[in-house]
Coordinates of N, CA, C and O in Angstrom, one line a residue:
M1 N 0.8 -1.2 0.0 CA 0.0 0.0 0.0 C 0.9 1.2 0.0 O 1.9 1.3 0.7
Q2 N 0.5 2.2 -0.8 CA 1.3 3.4 -0.9 C 1.0 4.3 0.3 O 0.0 4.3 1.0
A3 N 2.0 5.1 0.7 CA 1.9 5.9 1.9 C 0.9 7.0 1.7 O 0.7 7.5 0.6
V4 N 0.3 7.4 2.8 CA -0.7 8.5 2.8 C 0.0 9.6 3.6 O 0.5 9.5 4.6
S5 N -0.1 10.8 3.0 CA 0.4 12.0 3.7 C -0.8 12.9 4.0 O -1.9 12.8 3.3
T6 N -0.7 13.7 5.0 CA -1.8 14.6 5.4 C -1.2 16.1 5.4 O -0.1 16.3 5.7
R7 N -2.2 17.0 5.2 CA -1.8 18.4 5.3 C -3.2 19.1 5.6 O -4.2 18.6 5.4
W8 N -3.1 20.3 6.2 CA -4.3 21.1 6.4 C -4.8 21.7 5.1 O -4.0 22.2 4.3
A9 N -6.1 21.6 4.9 CA -6.7 22.0 3.7 C -6.7 23.5 3.5 O -6.6 24.3 4.5
S10 N -6.7 23.9 2.3 CA -6.8 25.4 1.9 C -8.0 25.6 1.1 O -8.6 24.7 0.6
E11 N -8.3 26.9 0.8 CA -9.4 27.2 0.0 C -9.3 26.6 -1.4 O -10.3 26.3 -2.1
A12 N -8.1 26.5 -1.9 CA -7.9 25.9 -3.2 C -8.3 24.4 -3.3 O -8.6 24.0 -4.4
D13 N -8.4 23.8 -2.2 CA -8.9 22.4 -2.2 C -10.4 22.2 -2.2 O -10.9 21.1 -2.5
L14 N -11.2 23.3 -2.0 CA -12.6 23.2 -1.9 C -13.3 22.4 -3.0 O -14.1 21.6 -2.8
P15 N -13.0 22.8 -4.3 CA -13.7 22.0 -5.4 C -13.5 20.5 -5.3 O -14.4 19.7 -5.5
A16 N -12.2 20.1 -5.1 CA -11.9 18.7 -5.0 C -12.6 18.0 -3.8 O -13.1 16.9 -3.9
L17 N -12.6 18.7 -2.7 CA -13.2 18.2 -1.5 C -14.7 18.0 -1.7 O -15.3 17.0 -1.3
E18 N -15.4 19.0 -2.3 CA -16.8 18.9 -2.5 C -17.1 17.7 -3.4 O -18.1 17.0 -3.1
S19 N -16.3 17.4 -4.4 CA -16.6 16.3 -5.3 C -16.4 15.0 -4.6 O -17.2 14.0 -4.7
L20 N -15.3 14.9 -3.8 CA -15.0 13.7 -3.0 C -16.1 13.4 -2.0 O -16.6 12.3 -1.9
I21 N -16.6 14.4 -1.3 CA -17.6 14.3 -0.3 C -18.9 13.8 -1.0 O -19.6 12.9 -0.5
A22 N -19.3 14.4 -2.1 CA -20.5 14.0 -2.8 C -20.5 12.5 -3.2 O -21.4 11.7 -3.0
L23 N -19.3 12.1 -3.7 CA -19.1 10.7 -4.1 C -19.2 9.8 -2.9 O -19.8 8.7 -2.9
A24 N -18.5 10.2 -1.8 CA -18.5 9.3 -0.6 C -19.9 9.1 0.0 O -20.3 8.0 0.3
I25 N -20.6 10.2 0.1 CA -22.0 10.1 0.6 C -22.8 9.2 -0.2 O -23.5 8.3 0.3
G26 N -22.8 9.4 -1.5 CA -23.6 8.6 -2.4 C -23.2 7.1 -2.5 O -24.1 6.3 -2.6
T27 N -22.0 6.8 -2.3 CA -21.5 5.5 -2.5 C -21.4 4.7 -1.2 O -21.9 3.6 -1.1
L28 N -20.7 5.3 -0.2 CA -20.5 4.5 1.0 C -21.7 4.4 1.9 O -21.7 3.4 2.7
Q29 N -22.6 5.3 1.8 CA -23.9 5.1 2.6 C -24.8 4.1 2.0 O -25.7 3.6 2.7
A30 N -24.7 3.8 0.8 CA -25.6 2.9 0.1 C -25.8 1.5 0.7 O -26.9 0.9 0.6
A31 N -24.8 1.0 1.3 CA -24.8 -0.3 2.0 C -25.6 -0.2 3.3 O -25.9 -1.3 3.9
F32 N -25.8 1.0 3.8 CA -26.4 1.1 5.2 C -27.8 1.8 5.1 O -28.5 1.7 6.1
L33 N -28.1 2.6 4.1 CA -29.3 3.4 4.0 C -30.1 3.1 2.8 O -29.5 2.7 1.8
S34 N -31.3 3.4 2.8 CA -32.2 3.2 1.6 C -31.8 4.4 0.6 O -31.2 5.4 1.1
P35 N -32.1 4.2 -0.7 CA -31.8 5.3 -1.6 C -32.4 6.7 -1.1 O -31.8 7.7 -1.3
E36 N -33.6 6.6 -0.5 CA -34.2 7.9 0.0 C -33.4 8.5 1.1 O -33.3 9.7 1.2
Q37 N -32.9 7.6 2.0 CA -32.1 8.1 3.1 C -30.8 8.6 2.7 O -30.3 9.6 3.2
V38 N -30.2 8.0 1.7 CA -28.9 8.5 1.1 C -29.2 9.9 0.6 O -28.4 10.9 0.8
A39 N -30.2 10.1 -0.2 CA -30.6 11.4 -0.8 C -30.8 12.4 0.3 O -30.3 13.6 0.3
A40 N -31.6 12.0 1.4 CA -31.9 12.9 2.5 C -30.6 13.3 3.3 O -30.5 14.4 3.8
S41 N -29.7 12.3 3.4 CA -28.5 12.6 4.2 C -27.7 13.8 3.6 O -26.9 14.4 4.3
R42 N -27.8 14.0 2.3 CA -27.1 15.1 1.7 C -27.5 16.5 2.3 O -26.7 17.4 2.3
A43 N -28.7 16.5 2.9 CA -29.1 17.8 3.5 C -28.5 18.0 4.9 O -28.5 19.2 5.3
I44 N -27.9 17.0 5.5 CA -27.3 17.2 6.8 C -25.8 16.9 6.8 O -25.2 17.0 7.9
M45 N -25.3 16.4 5.7 CA -23.9 16.1 5.6 C -23.2 17.0 4.6 O -23.9 17.6 3.8
G46 N -21.9 17.1 4.6 CA -21.2 17.9 3.6 C -20.0 18.6 4.2 O -19.7 18.5 5.4
L47 N -19.5 19.4 3.4 CA -18.3 20.2 3.7 C -18.7 21.4 4.5 O -19.6 22.2 4.2
D48 N -18.0 21.6 5.6 CA -18.1 22.8 6.5 C -16.9 23.7 6.2 O -15.8 23.4 6.8
T49 N -17.0 24.7 5.4 CA -15.8 25.5 5.1 C -15.2 26.3 6.3 O -14.1 26.8 6.2
Q50 N -16.0 26.4 7.4 CA -15.5 27.0 8.6 C -14.3 26.2 9.1 O -13.3 26.8 9.6
L51 N -14.3 24.9 8.9 CA -13.2 24.1 9.3 C -11.9 24.4 8.6 O -10.8 24.5 9.1
V52 N -12.1 24.7 7.3 CA -10.9 25.0 6.4 C -10.4 26.4 6.9 O -9.2 26.6 7.1
A53 N -11.3 27.4 7.1 CA -11.0 28.7 7.5 C -10.3 28.7 8.9 O -9.3 29.5 9.1
D54 N -10.7 27.8 9.8 CA -10.1 27.6 11.1 C -8.7 26.9 11.1 O -8.1 26.8 12.1
G55 N -8.4 26.3 9.9 CA -7.2 25.5 9.8 C -7.2 24.2 10.5 O -6.2 23.7 11.0
T56 N -8.4 23.6 10.6 CA -8.6 22.4 11.3 C -9.1 21.2 10.5 O -9.7 20.3 11.0
Y57 N -9.0 21.4 9.1 CA -9.5 20.3 8.2 C -8.3 19.7 7.5 O -7.6 20.3 6.7
L58 N -8.2 18.4 7.7 CA -7.1 17.6 7.1 C -7.5 17.1 5.7 O -8.6 16.6 5.5
V59 N -6.5 17.0 4.9 CA -6.6 16.4 3.6 C -5.6 15.2 3.6 O -4.5 15.4 4.0
A60 N -6.1 14.1 3.2 CA -5.2 12.9 3.0 C -4.9 12.7 1.5 O -5.8 12.8 0.7
E61 N -3.6 12.6 1.2 CA -3.2 12.4 -0.2 C -2.4 11.2 -0.4 O -1.6 10.8 0.5
R62 N -2.6 10.6 -1.5 CA -1.7 9.5 -2.0 C -1.3 9.8 -3.4 O -2.1 10.0 -4.3
D63 N 0.0 9.9 -3.6 CA 0.6 10.3 -4.9 C -0.1 11.6 -5.5 O -0.4 11.6 -6.6
G64 N -0.3 12.6 -4.6 CA -0.8 13.8 -5.0 C -2.3 13.9 -5.2 O -2.9 14.9 -5.5
E65 N -3.0 12.7 -5.1 CA -4.5 12.7 -5.2 C -5.1 12.8 -3.8 O -4.7 12.1 -2.9
I66 N -6.1 13.6 -3.7 CA -6.9 13.7 -2.4 C -7.7 12.4 -2.3 O -8.6 12.1 -3.2
V67 N -7.5 11.6 -1.2 CA -8.2 10.3 -1.1 C -9.1 10.3 0.2 O -9.8 9.4 0.4
G68 N -9.0 11.4 1.0 CA -9.8 11.5 2.2 C -9.7 12.8 2.8 O -8.8 13.6 2.5
C69 N -10.6 13.1 3.7 CA -10.6 14.4 4.4 C -11.4 14.3 5.7 O -12.2 13.4 5.8
G70 N -11.1 15.1 6.6 CA -11.8 15.2 7.9 C -11.2 16.2 8.8 O -10.0 16.6 8.6
G71 N -12.0 16.6 9.7 CA -11.4 17.7 10.6 C -11.8 17.6 12.0 O -12.5 16.6 12.4
W72 N -11.4 18.5 12.8 CA -11.8 18.6 14.2 C -12.1 20.1 14.4 O -11.7 21.0 13.6
S73 N -12.9 20.4 15.4 CA -13.3 21.7 15.7 C -13.3 22.1 17.1 O -13.6 21.3 18.0
R74 N -13.0 23.3 17.4 CA -13.1 23.9 18.7 C -14.4 24.7 18.9 O -14.6 25.4 19.8
R75 N -15.3 24.5 17.9 CA -16.6 25.1 17.9 C -17.6 24.1 18.2 O -17.4 22.9 18.1
A76 N -18.8 24.5 18.7 CA -19.9 23.7 19.2 C -20.6 22.9 18.1 O -21.3 21.9 18.5
T77 N -20.5 23.2 16.9 CA -21.3 22.5 15.8 C -20.8 21.0 15.8 O -19.6 20.8 15.7
L78 N -21.8 20.1 15.9 CA -21.4 18.7 16.0 C -21.3 18.1 14.6 O -20.5 17.2 14.4
Y79 N -22.2 18.5 13.7 CA -22.2 17.9 12.4 C -22.9 18.8 11.4 O -23.6 19.7 11.8
G80 N -22.8 18.6 10.1 CA -23.5 19.3 9.1 C -22.5 20.1 8.2 O -21.4 20.5 8.7
G81 N -23.0 20.4 7.0 CA -22.2 21.2 6.1 C -22.6 22.6 6.0 O -23.5 23.1 6.8
D82 N -22.0 23.4 5.1 CA -22.3 24.8 5.0 C -23.8 25.0 4.8 O -24.4 26.0 5.2
H83 N -24.5 24.2 4.0 CA -25.9 24.3 3.7 C -26.8 24.0 4.8 O -28.0 24.3 4.8
S84 N -26.4 23.3 5.8 CA -27.3 22.8 6.9 C -27.2 23.9 8.1 O -26.7 23.5 9.2
T85 N -27.6 25.1 7.8 CA -27.5 26.2 8.7 C -28.1 26.0 10.1 O -27.7 26.5 11.1
S86 N -29.2 25.2 10.1 CA -29.9 25.0 11.4 C -29.1 24.2 12.4 O -29.3 24.2 13.6
L87 N -28.0 23.5 11.9 CA -27.2 22.7 12.8 C -26.0 23.4 13.3 O -25.2 22.9 14.0
R88 N -25.8 24.7 12.8 CA -24.6 25.4 13.1 C -24.6 26.1 14.5 O -25.6 26.6 14.9
D89 N -23.5 26.0 15.2 CA -23.3 26.7 16.5 C -21.8 27.1 16.5 O -21.0 26.3 16.9
P90 N -21.5 28.3 16.2 CA -20.1 28.8 16.1 C -19.5 29.1 17.5 O -18.3 29.4 17.5
R91 N -20.2 28.9 18.6 CA -19.6 29.1 19.9 C -18.4 28.3 20.1 O -18.3 27.1 19.8
L92 N -17.3 29.0 20.6 CA -16.1 28.3 20.9 C -16.2 27.4 22.2 O -16.9 27.8 23.2
L93 N -15.6 26.3 22.1 CA -15.7 25.3 23.2 C -14.6 25.6 24.2 O -13.5 26.2 23.9
D94 N -14.8 25.2 25.5 CA -13.8 25.3 26.6 C -13.2 24.0 26.7 O -13.8 23.0 27.1
P95 N -11.9 23.9 26.4 CA -11.2 22.6 26.5 C -11.2 22.0 27.9 O -11.1 20.8 28.0
A96 N -11.4 22.8 28.9 CA -11.4 22.3 30.3 C -12.7 21.5 30.6 O -12.7 20.7 31.5
R97 N -13.8 21.8 29.8 CA -15.0 21.1 30.1 C -15.8 20.5 28.9 O -16.6 19.6 29.1
D98 N -15.4 20.9 27.7 CA -16.1 20.5 26.5 C -15.2 19.5 25.7 O -14.0 19.7 25.6
P99 N -15.8 18.6 25.0 CA -15.1 17.8 24.1 C -14.9 18.5 22.7 O -15.8 19.2 22.3
A100 N -13.8 18.4 22.1 CA -13.6 18.9 20.7 C -14.5 18.1 19.8 O -14.9 17.0 20.2
K101 N -14.8 18.6 18.7 CA -15.7 17.9 17.7 C -14.9 17.4 16.5 O -14.1 18.1 16.0
I102 N -15.1 16.1 16.2 CA -14.5 15.5 15.0 C -15.6 15.7 13.9 O -16.8 15.4 14.2
R103 N -15.2 16.2 12.8 CA -16.2 16.7 11.8 C -15.9 16.2 10.4 O -14.7 16.2 10.0
A104 N -16.9 16.0 9.6 CA -16.9 15.9 8.2 C -15.8 14.9 7.7 O -14.9 15.3 6.9
M105 N -15.8 13.7 8.2 CA -14.8 12.7 7.8 C -15.4 11.9 6.5 O -16.5 11.4 6.6
Y106 N -14.6 11.9 5.5 CA -15.0 11.3 4.2 C -13.7 10.6 3.6 O -12.6 11.2 3.6
T107 N -14.0 9.5 3.0 CA -12.9 8.8 2.2 C -13.4 8.5 0.8 O -14.6 8.2 0.6
H108 N -12.6 8.7 -0.2 CA -13.0 8.4 -1.5 C -13.3 6.9 -1.6 O -12.5 6.1 -1.0
P109 N -14.4 6.5 -2.1 CA -14.8 5.1 -2.1 C -13.8 4.1 -2.7 O -13.7 3.0 -2.2
R110 N -13.0 4.6 -3.6 CA -11.9 3.7 -4.2 C -10.9 3.4 -3.1 O -10.2 2.4 -3.3
Y111 N -10.8 4.2 -2.1 CA -9.8 4.0 -1.0 C -10.3 3.6 0.3 O -9.6 3.6 1.3
A112 N -11.6 3.3 0.4 CA -12.3 3.0 1.6 C -11.7 1.7 2.2 O -11.2 0.8 1.5
R113 N -11.6 1.6 3.5 CA -11.2 0.4 4.2 C -9.7 0.2 4.0 O -9.2 -1.0 4.0
Q114 N -8.9 1.3 3.8 CA -7.5 1.1 3.6 C -6.7 1.9 4.6 O -5.5 2.2 4.4
G115 N -7.3 2.3 5.7 CA -6.6 3.0 6.8 C -6.6 4.5 6.7 O -6.0 5.2 7.5
I116 N -7.2 5.1 5.6 CA -7.1 6.5 5.4 C -7.9 7.2 6.5 O -7.4 8.2 7.1
G117 N -9.1 6.7 6.9 CA -9.9 7.3 7.9 C -9.1 7.3 9.3 O -9.2 8.3 10.0
R118 N -8.4 6.3 9.5 CA -7.6 6.2 10.8 C -6.5 7.2 10.8 O -6.3 7.8 11.9
V119 N -5.9 7.4 9.7 CA -4.8 8.4 9.6 C -5.4 9.8 9.9 O -4.8 10.6 10.7
I120 N -6.5 10.1 9.2 CA -7.1 11.5 9.4 C -7.6 11.6 10.9 O -7.3 12.6 11.5
L121 N -8.3 10.6 11.4 CA -8.8 10.6 12.7 C -7.6 10.9 13.7 O -7.7 11.7 14.6
A122 N -6.5 10.1 13.6 CA -5.4 10.3 14.5 C -4.8 11.7 14.4 O -4.5 12.3 15.5
G123 N -4.7 12.3 13.2 CA -4.2 13.6 13.1 C -5.1 14.6 13.8 O -4.6 15.6 14.4
C124 N -6.4 14.5 13.6 CA -7.4 15.4 14.3 C -7.3 15.3 15.8 O -7.3 16.3 16.5
E125 N -7.2 14.0 16.3 CA -7.2 13.8 17.7 C -5.9 14.4 18.3 O -5.9 15.1 19.3
Q126 N -4.8 14.3 17.6 CA -3.5 14.8 18.1 C -3.6 16.3 18.1 O -3.2 17.0 19.1
A127 N -4.2 17.0 17.1 CA -4.3 18.4 17.1 C -5.3 18.9 18.3 O -5.0 19.9 18.9
A128 N -6.3 18.2 18.5 CA -7.2 18.6 19.6 C -6.6 18.4 21.0 O -6.7 19.3 21.8
R129 N -5.8 17.3 21.1 CA -5.1 17.2 22.4 C -4.1 18.3 22.6 O -3.9 18.8 23.7
A130 N -3.4 18.7 21.5 CA -2.4 19.8 21.6 C -3.0 21.1 22.0 O -2.3 21.9 22.6
E131 N -4.3 21.3 21.8 CA -5.0 22.5 22.2 C -5.7 22.3 23.6 O -6.4 23.2 24.0
G132 N -5.4 21.2 24.3 CA -5.8 21.0 25.7 C -7.1 20.3 25.8 O -7.6 20.1 27.0
F133 N -7.7 19.7 24.8 CA -8.9 19.0 24.9 C -8.6 17.6 25.5 O -7.6 17.0 25.1
S134 N -9.4 17.1 26.4 CA -9.3 15.8 26.9 C -10.3 14.7 26.4 O -10.2 13.6 26.8
A135 N -11.1 15.2 25.5 CA -12.1 14.3 24.9 C -12.5 14.9 23.5 O -12.4 16.1 23.3
V136 N -13.0 14.0 22.7 CA -13.5 14.3 21.4 C -14.9 13.6 21.2 O -15.2 12.6 21.8
E137 N -15.7 14.3 20.4 CA -17.1 13.8 20.2 C -17.4 13.9 18.7 O -16.9 14.8 18.0
L138 N -18.3 13.1 18.2 CA -18.7 13.1 16.8 C -20.1 12.6 16.6 O -20.6 11.9 17.5
M139 N -20.6 12.9 15.5 CA -21.9 12.2 15.1 C -21.6 11.3 13.9 O -21.2 11.8 12.8
A140 N -21.7 10.0 14.2 CA -21.3 9.0 13.2 C -22.4 8.6 12.3 O -23.6 8.5 12.7
T141 N -22.1 8.4 11.0 CA -23.0 7.7 10.1 C -22.9 6.2 10.4 O -22.0 5.8 11.0
L142 N -23.9 5.5 9.9 CA -23.8 4.0 10.1 C -22.6 3.4 9.4 O -22.0 2.5 9.9
S143 N -22.2 4.0 8.3 CA -21.0 3.5 7.6 C -19.7 3.9 8.3 O -18.7 3.1 8.2
G144 N -19.7 5.0 9.1 CA -18.5 5.4 9.8 C -18.4 4.8 11.2 O -17.3 4.7 11.7
Q145 N -19.5 4.3 11.7 CA -19.5 3.8 13.1 C -18.5 2.7 13.4 O -17.8 2.8 14.4
P146 N -18.2 1.8 12.5 CA -17.2 0.7 12.8 C -15.8 1.3 13.0 O -15.1 0.9 13.8
L147 N -15.4 2.3 12.2 CA -14.1 2.9 12.3 C -14.0 3.6 13.7 O -13.0 3.4 14.4
Y148 N -15.0 4.3 14.1 CA -14.9 5.0 15.3 C -14.9 4.1 16.5 O -14.2 4.3 17.5
A149 N -15.7 3.0 16.5 CA -15.7 2.0 17.5 C -14.4 1.4 17.7 O -13.9 1.2 18.8
A150 N -13.8 1.0 16.5 CA -12.4 0.4 16.5 C -11.4 1.4 17.0 O -10.3 0.9 17.5
S151 N -11.6 2.7 17.0 CA -10.7 3.7 17.4 C -10.9 4.2 18.8 O -10.4 5.2 19.2
G152 N -11.8 3.5 19.6 CA -12.0 3.8 21.0 C -13.1 4.7 21.3 O -13.3 5.2 22.4
Y153 N -14.0 5.0 20.3 CA -15.2 5.8 20.6 C -16.3 4.9 21.1 O -16.6 3.8 20.6
A154 N -17.0 5.5 22.1 CA -18.2 4.8 22.6 C -19.5 5.5 22.2 O -19.5 6.8 22.2
P155 N -20.5 4.8 21.9 CA -21.8 5.4 21.6 C -22.4 6.1 22.8 O -22.3 5.6 23.9
I156 N -22.9 7.3 22.6 CA -23.6 8.1 23.7 C -25.1 8.0 23.5 O -25.9 7.8 24.4
E157 N -25.5 8.1 22.2 CA -26.9 8.1 21.9 C -27.1 7.8 20.4 O -26.3 8.2 19.6
T158 N -28.2 7.2 20.1 CA -28.6 7.0 18.7 C -29.7 8.0 18.4 O -30.7 8.1 19.2
V159 N -29.6 8.7 17.3 CA -30.6 9.7 16.9 C -31.1 9.4 15.5 O -30.4 8.7 14.7
E160 N -32.2 10.1 15.1 CA -32.6 10.0 13.7 C -32.8 11.5 13.3 O -33.6 12.2 13.9
A161 N -32.1 11.9 12.3 CA -32.3 13.2 11.8 C -33.5 13.2 10.8 O -33.6 12.3 9.9
N162 N -34.5 14.1 11.0 CA -35.6 14.1 10.2 C -35.4 15.1 9.0 O -35.3 16.3 9.3
V163 N -35.3 14.6 7.8 CA -35.1 15.4 6.6 C -36.4 15.3 5.8 O -36.6 14.3 5.1
N164 N -37.3 16.2 6.0 CA -38.6 16.2 5.2 C -39.3 14.9 5.3 O -39.8 14.4 4.3
G165 N -39.3 14.4 6.5 CA -40.1 13.1 6.8 C -39.3 11.9 6.6 O -39.8 10.8 6.9
I166 N -38.1 12.0 6.1 CA -37.2 10.8 5.9 C -36.2 10.8 7.1 O -35.5 11.8 7.3
M167 N -36.2 9.7 7.8 CA -35.4 9.5 9.0 C -34.0 9.0 8.6 O -33.9 7.9 8.0
V168 N -32.9 9.7 9.0 CA -31.6 9.3 8.7 C -30.9 8.9 10.1 O -30.8 9.8 10.9
P169 N -30.6 7.7 10.3 CA -30.0 7.3 11.6 C -28.5 7.7 11.7 O -27.7 7.7 10.8
L170 N -28.2 8.2 12.9 CA -26.9 8.7 13.3 C -26.6 8.2 14.7 O -27.5 8.0 15.5
V171 N -25.3 8.2 15.0 CA -24.9 7.7 16.4 C -23.9 8.8 16.9 O -22.8 9.0 16.4
R172 N -24.3 9.4 18.0 CA -23.3 10.3 18.7 C -22.4 9.5 19.5 O -22.8 8.6 20.3
M173 N -21.1 9.7 19.3 CA -20.0 9.0 20.0 C -19.0 9.9 20.6 O -18.8 11.0 20.2
R174 N -18.3 9.4 21.6 CA -17.3 10.1 22.3 C -16.1 9.3 22.7 O -16.2 8.1 22.9
R175 N -14.9 9.9 22.7 CA -13.7 9.2 23.1 C -13.0 10.2 24.1 O -12.8 11.3 23.9
L176 N -12.6 9.6 25.3 CA -11.8 10.3 26.3 C -10.4 9.9 26.0 O -10.1 8.8 25.8
F177 N -9.5 10.9 26.1 CA -8.1 10.7 25.9 C -7.6 10.2 27.3 O -7.8 10.9 28.3
G178 N -6.8 9.1 27.3 CA -6.2 8.7 28.5 C -4.8 9.3 28.6 O -4.2 9.8 27.7
F179 N -4.3 9.2 29.8 CA -2.9 9.7 30.0 C -2.1 8.5 30.5 O -2.3 7.9 31.5
R180 N -1.1 8.2 29.7 CA -0.2 7.1 30.0 C 0.8 7.4 31.1 O 1.1 8.6 31.3
V181 N 1.3 6.4 31.8 CA 2.2 6.6 32.9 C 3.5 7.3 32.3 O 4.1 8.1 33.1
T182 N 3.8 7.1 31.1 CA 5.0 7.7 30.5 C 4.9 9.2 30.3 O 5.8 9.9 30.0
G183 N 3.6 9.8 30.6 CA 3.4 11.2 30.4 C 2.9 11.6 29.1 O 2.9 12.8 28.8
E184 N 2.6 10.6 28.2 CA 2.1 10.9 26.9 C 0.6 10.6 26.8 O 0.1 9.7 27.5
W185 N 0.0 11.4 26.0 CA -1.5 11.2 25.8 C -1.7 9.9 25.0 O -0.9 9.6 24.1
A186 N -2.8 9.2 25.3 CA -3.1 8.0 24.5 C -4.4 8.2 23.8 O -5.2 9.0 24.2

């Protein structure tokens, strides 16, 4: 397997990210949701350009091709893209009491299940820990839930987002960072 590198996204990446995200939603959700639910999920999922502006959105590349993306946030918004304005909460979180948010994780379907999500997730967690957060939280899709569970996230609640009468299942999950005896975060 070829090496994956990560870097923080820039505005120049937005068109490629939007294409990747649309493809990932349509393809990777199909095994878990009905076609109506996949279509409805587009109303609550997508790119949040605030993450790019905040410098907290990672791009994973393999041989110069963007193969995945995902971010973390010090803002209260748990999930949703630019278009899902009712889900937005720009309030800054307090690392002493609030978990950072893992946001907008997507992998190109051609590269799914190859460790790209784990690389992005680890980079986001490392950045959140560096800013003093002791926990992270996310809203998982059913297709993403296995990755998060394998990465130490525990379910908090199962919810259904109502998109014009179509229910889209989601799972709110959290991970607490442990502190090893060696003095390093786990």
